[in-house]
C-alpha cells in the first residue's frame, strides 16, 4: 500500500542507522579516548592506536566498556536516519518521475 510506503522507508532508515551505529560504536569510543588522551598531559599514552585501544578497553571494562554512551547515540541516529532515508527516496522518485535524473 502506497500510504504505508513512507513508514516503511522510515523504519528501514532507522534500522540501518541503528545497525551501523551498533557495529561502529566501539571504534568511536576508542577514537574519543585517543583524542582526550592526546590533549591531556599524561606521562605516556594509555592507548597506542585503534586495535590496542579496542583490546585494552575490552580487557579492562569488557564489552560494556566498548559500548559506553550508545543509548543517546541510538536515540539521535534513529530519527535522523529515518528522516534522511525517506526524504532521499521521495526526492529520488520525484526526480525520476519528472525527468530530472
JSON list of C-alpha atoms in Angstrom, two decimals:
[
{"chain": "A", "resi": 1, "resn": "UNK", "atom": "CA", "xyz": [0.00, 0.00, 0.00]},
{"chain": "A", "resi": 2, "resn": "UNK", "atom": "CA", "xyz": [1.47, 3.36, -1.02]},
{"chain": "A", "resi": 3, "resn": "UNK", "atom": "CA", "xyz": [0.17, 5.09, 2.10]},
{"chain": "A", "resi": 4, "resn": "UNK", "atom": "CA", "xyz": [2.48, 2.91, 4.24]},
{"chain": "A", "resi": 5, "resn": "UNK", "atom": "CA", "xyz": [5.49, 3.17, 1.90]},
{"chain": "A", "resi": 6, "resn": "UNK", "atom": "CA", "xyz": [6.83, 6.23, 3.72]},
{"chain": "A", "resi": 7, "resn": "UNK", "atom": "CA", "xyz": [6.58, 4.49, 7.07]},
{"chain": "A", "resi": 8, "resn": "UNK", "atom": "CA", "xyz": [8.44, 1.51, 5.63]},
{"chain": "A", "resi": 9, "resn": "UNK", "atom": "CA", "xyz": [11.19, 3.78, 4.32]},
{"chain": "A", "resi": 10, "resn": "UNK", "atom": "CA", "xyz": [11.47, 5.48, 7.70]},
{"chain": "A", "resi": 11, "resn": "UNK", "atom": "CA", "xyz": [11.67, 2.14, 9.52]},
{"chain": "A", "resi": 12, "resn": "UNK", "atom": "CA", "xyz": [14.30, 0.90, 7.07]},
{"chain": "A", "resi": 13, "resn": "UNK", "atom": "CA", "xyz": [16.37, 4.05, 7.58]},
{"chain": "A", "resi": 14, "resn": "UNK", "atom": "CA", "xyz": [16.11, 3.89, 11.37]},
{"chain": "A", "resi": 15, "resn": "UNK", "atom": "CA", "xyz": [17.01, 0.19, 11.38]},
{"chain": "A", "resi": 16, "resn": "UNK", "atom": "CA", "xyz": [20.01, 0.78, 9.11]},
{"chain": "A", "resi": 17, "resn": "UNK", "atom": "CA", "xyz": [21.21, 3.61, 11.32]},
{"chain": "A", "resi": 18, "resn": "UNK", "atom": "CA", "xyz": [20.84, 1.56, 14.49]},
{"chain": "A", "resi": 19, "resn": "UNK", "atom": "CA", "xyz": [22.65, -1.41, 12.92]},
{"chain": "A", "resi": 20, "resn": "UNK", "atom": "CA", "xyz": [25.53, 0.66, 11.55]},
{"chain": "A", "resi": 21, "resn": "UNK", "atom": "CA", "xyz": [25.95, 2.56, 14.83]},
{"chain": "A", "resi": 22, "resn": "UNK", "atom": "CA", "xyz": [25.95, -0.65, 16.85]},
{"chain": "A", "resi": 23, "resn": "UNK", "atom": "CA", "xyz": [28.69, -2.10, 14.66]},
{"chain": "A", "resi": 24, "resn": "UNK", "atom": "CA", "xyz": [30.91, 1.01, 14.61]},
{"chain": "A", "resi": 25, "resn": "UNK", "atom": "CA", "xyz": [30.37, 2.37, 18.14]},
{"chain": "A", "resi": 26, "resn": "UNK", "atom": "CA", "xyz": [33.42, 0.64, 19.69]},
{"chain": "A", "resi": 27, "resn": "UNK", "atom": "CA", "xyz": [35.62, 2.42, 17.13]},
{"chain": "A", "resi": 28, "resn": "UNK", "atom": "CA", "xyz": [34.06, 5.76, 18.12]},
{"chain": "A", "resi": 29, "resn": "UNK", "atom": "CA", "xyz": [34.73, 5.03, 21.80]},
{"chain": "A", "resi": 30, "resn": "UNK", "atom": "CA", "xyz": [38.41, 4.38, 21.09]},
{"chain": "A", "resi": 31, "resn": "UNK", "atom": "CA", "xyz": [38.62, 7.45, 18.83]},
{"chain": "A", "resi": 32, "resn": "UNK", "atom": "CA", "xyz": [37.20, 9.64, 21.60]},
{"chain": "A", "resi": 33, "resn": "UNK", "atom": "CA", "xyz": [39.59, 8.21, 24.18]},
{"chain": "A", "resi": 34, "resn": "UNK", "atom": "CA", "xyz": [42.56, 8.67, 21.84]},
{"chain": "A", "resi": 35, "resn": "UNK", "atom": "CA", "xyz": [41.55, 12.30, 21.28]},
{"chain": "A", "resi": 36, "resn": "UNK", "atom": "CA", "xyz": [41.24, 13.03, 25.00]},
{"chain": "A", "resi": 37, "resn": "UNK", "atom": "CA", "xyz": [44.47, 11.19, 25.68]},
{"chain": "A", "resi": 38, "resn": "UNK", "atom": "CA", "xyz": [46.43, 13.26, 23.15]},
{"chain": "A", "resi": 39, "resn": "UNK", "atom": "CA", "xyz": [45.14, 16.56, 24.53]},
{"chain": "A", "resi": 40, "resn": "UNK", "atom": "CA", "xyz": [45.73, 15.67, 28.20]},
{"chain": "A", "resi": 41, "resn": "UNK", "atom": "CA", "xyz": [49.14, 15.97, 29.84]},
{"chain": "A", "resi": 42, "resn": "UNK", "atom": "CA", "xyz": [49.97, 12.35, 30.71]},
{"chain": "A", "resi": 43, "resn": "UNK", "atom": "CA", "xyz": [53.21, 10.57, 31.35]},
{"chain": "A", "resi": 44, "resn": "UNK", "atom": "CA", "xyz": [52.64, 8.31, 28.36]},
{"chain": "A", "resi": 45, "resn": "UNK", "atom": "CA", "xyz": [49.90, 7.18, 26.03]},
{"chain": "A", "resi": 46, "resn": "UNK", "atom": "CA", "xyz": [47.40, 4.75, 27.51]},
{"chain": "A", "resi": 47, "resn": "UNK", "atom": "CA", "xyz": [46.30, 3.62, 24.04]},
{"chain": "A", "resi": 48, "resn": "UNK", "atom": "CA", "xyz": [48.83, 3.23, 21.23]},
{"chain": "A", "resi": 49, "resn": "UNK", "atom": "CA", "xyz": [46.26, 3.03, 18.45]},
{"chain": "A", "resi": 50, "resn": "UNK", "atom": "CA", "xyz": [42.86, 1.72, 17.40]},
{"chain": "A", "resi": 51, "resn": "UNK", "atom": "CA", "xyz": [43.47, -2.00, 17.86]},
{"chain": "A", "resi": 52, "resn": "UNK", "atom": "CA", "xyz": [45.44, -1.54, 21.07]},
{"chain": "A", "resi": 53, "resn": "UNK", "atom": "CA", "xyz": [42.63, 0.66, 22.39]},
{"chain": "A", "resi": 54, "resn": "UNK", "atom": "CA", "xyz": [39.95, -1.89, 21.49]},
{"chain": "A", "resi": 55, "resn": "UNK", "atom": "CA", "xyz": [41.86, -4.72, 23.16]},
{"chain": "A", "resi": 56, "resn": "UNK", "atom": "CA", "xyz": [42.75, -2.67, 26.26]},
{"chain": "A", "resi": 57, "resn": "UNK", "atom": "CA", "xyz": [39.21, -1.42, 26.81]},
{"chain": "A", "resi": 58, "resn": "UNK", "atom": "CA", "xyz": [37.84, -4.94, 26.29]},
{"chain": "A", "resi": 59, "resn": "UNK", "atom": "CA", "xyz": [40.30, -6.41, 28.81]},
{"chain": "A", "resi": 60, "resn": "UNK", "atom": "CA", "xyz": [39.72, -3.68, 31.41]},
{"chain": "A", "resi": 61, "resn": "UNK", "atom": "CA", "xyz": [36.00, -3.00, 31.03]},
{"chain": "A", "resi": 62, "resn": "UNK", "atom": "CA", "xyz": [34.60, -5.82, 28.91]},
{"chain": "A", "resi": 63, "resn": "UNK", "atom": "CA", "xyz": [32.11, -5.42, 26.10]},
{"chain": "A", "resi": 64, "resn": "UNK", "atom": "CA", "xyz": [30.20, -2.90, 28.21]},
{"chain": "A", "resi": 65, "resn": "UNK", "atom": "CA", "xyz": [33.18, -0.54, 28.04]},
{"chain": "A", "resi": 66, "resn": "UNK", "atom": "CA", "xyz": [33.17, -0.62, 24.24]},
{"chain": "A", "resi": 67, "resn": "UNK", "atom": "CA", "xyz": [29.50, 0.39, 24.17]},
{"chain": "A", "resi": 68, "resn": "UNK", "atom": "CA", "xyz": [29.57, 3.22, 26.71]},
{"chain": "A", "resi": 69, "resn": "UNK", "atom": "CA", "xyz": [27.28, 6.02, 25.61]},
{"chain": "A", "resi": 70, "resn": "UNK", "atom": "CA", "xyz": [25.48, 4.05, 22.91]},
{"chain": "A", "resi": 71, "resn": "UNK", "atom": "CA", "xyz": [21.95, 4.77, 24.15]},
{"chain": "A", "resi": 72, "resn": "UNK", "atom": "CA", "xyz": [21.98, 8.53, 23.50]},
{"chain": "A", "resi": 73, "resn": "UNK", "atom": "CA", "xyz": [23.74, 7.89, 20.20]},
{"chain": "A", "resi": 74, "resn": "UNK", "atom": "CA", "xyz": [21.00, 5.49, 19.09]},
{"chain": "A", "resi": 75, "resn": "UNK", "atom": "CA", "xyz": [18.27, 7.88, 20.21]},
{"chain": "A", "resi": 76, "resn": "UNK", "atom": "CA", "xyz": [19.86, 10.55, 17.99]},
{"chain": "A", "resi": 77, "resn": "UNK", "atom": "CA", "xyz": [20.71, 8.42, 14.95]},
{"chain": "A", "resi": 78, "resn": "UNK", "atom": "CA", "xyz": [17.41, 6.54, 14.56]},
{"chain": "A", "resi": 79, "resn": "UNK", "atom": "CA", "xyz": [15.18, 9.56, 13.81]},
{"chain": "A", "resi": 80, "resn": "UNK", "atom": "CA", "xyz": [17.93, 11.24, 11.77]},
{"chain": "A", "resi": 81, "resn": "UNK", "atom": "CA", "xyz": [18.37, 8.21, 9.51]},
{"chain": "A", "resi": 82, "resn": "UNK", "atom": "CA", "xyz": [14.61, 7.64, 9.29]},
{"chain": "A", "resi": 83, "resn": "UNK", "atom": "CA", "xyz": [14.07, 11.17, 8.01]},
{"chain": "A", "resi": 84, "resn": "UNK", "atom": "CA", "xyz": [17.13, 11.13, 5.76]},
{"chain": "A", "resi": 85, "resn": "UNK", "atom": "CA", "xyz": [16.27, 7.81, 4.08]},
{"chain": "A", "resi": 86, "resn": "UNK", "atom": "CA", "xyz": [12.61, 8.60, 3.49]},
{"chain": "A", "resi": 87, "resn": "UNK", "atom": "CA", "xyz": [13.43, 12.08, 2.16]},
{"chain": "A", "resi": 88, "resn": "UNK", "atom": "CA", "xyz": [16.08, 10.68, -0.16]},
{"chain": "A", "resi": 89, "resn": "UNK", "atom": "CA", "xyz": [13.70, 8.06, -1.53]},
{"chain": "A", "resi": 90, "resn": "UNK", "atom": "CA", "xyz": [10.91, 10.59, -2.13]},
{"chain": "A", "resi": 91, "resn": "UNK", "atom": "CA", "xyz": [13.23, 13.06, -3.87]},
{"chain": "A", "resi": 92, "resn": "UNK", "atom": "CA", "xyz": [14.75, 10.26, -5.96]},
{"chain": "A", "resi": 93, "resn": "UNK", "atom": "CA", "xyz": [11.28, 9.13, -7.03]},
{"chain": "A", "resi": 94, "resn": "UNK", "atom": "CA", "xyz": [10.19, 12.69, -7.90]},
{"chain": "A", "resi": 95, "resn": "UNK", "atom": "CA", "xyz": [13.35, 13.44, -9.84]},
{"chain": "A", "resi": 96, "resn": "UNK", "atom": "CA", "xyz": [12.92, 10.25, -11.90]},
{"chain": "A", "resi": 97, "resn": "UNK", "atom": "CA", "xyz": [9.22, 10.97, -12.40]},
{"chain": "A", "resi": 98, "resn": "UNK", "atom": "CA", "xyz": [9.87, 14.48, -13.74]},
{"chain": "A", "resi": 99, "resn": "UNK", "atom": "CA", "xyz": [12.94, 13.54, -15.78]},
{"chain": "A", "resi": 100, "resn": "UNK", "atom": "CA", "xyz": [15.46, 15.41, -13.64]},
{"chain": "A", "resi": 101, "resn": "UNK", "atom": "CA", "xyz": [17.85, 12.48, -13.49]}
]
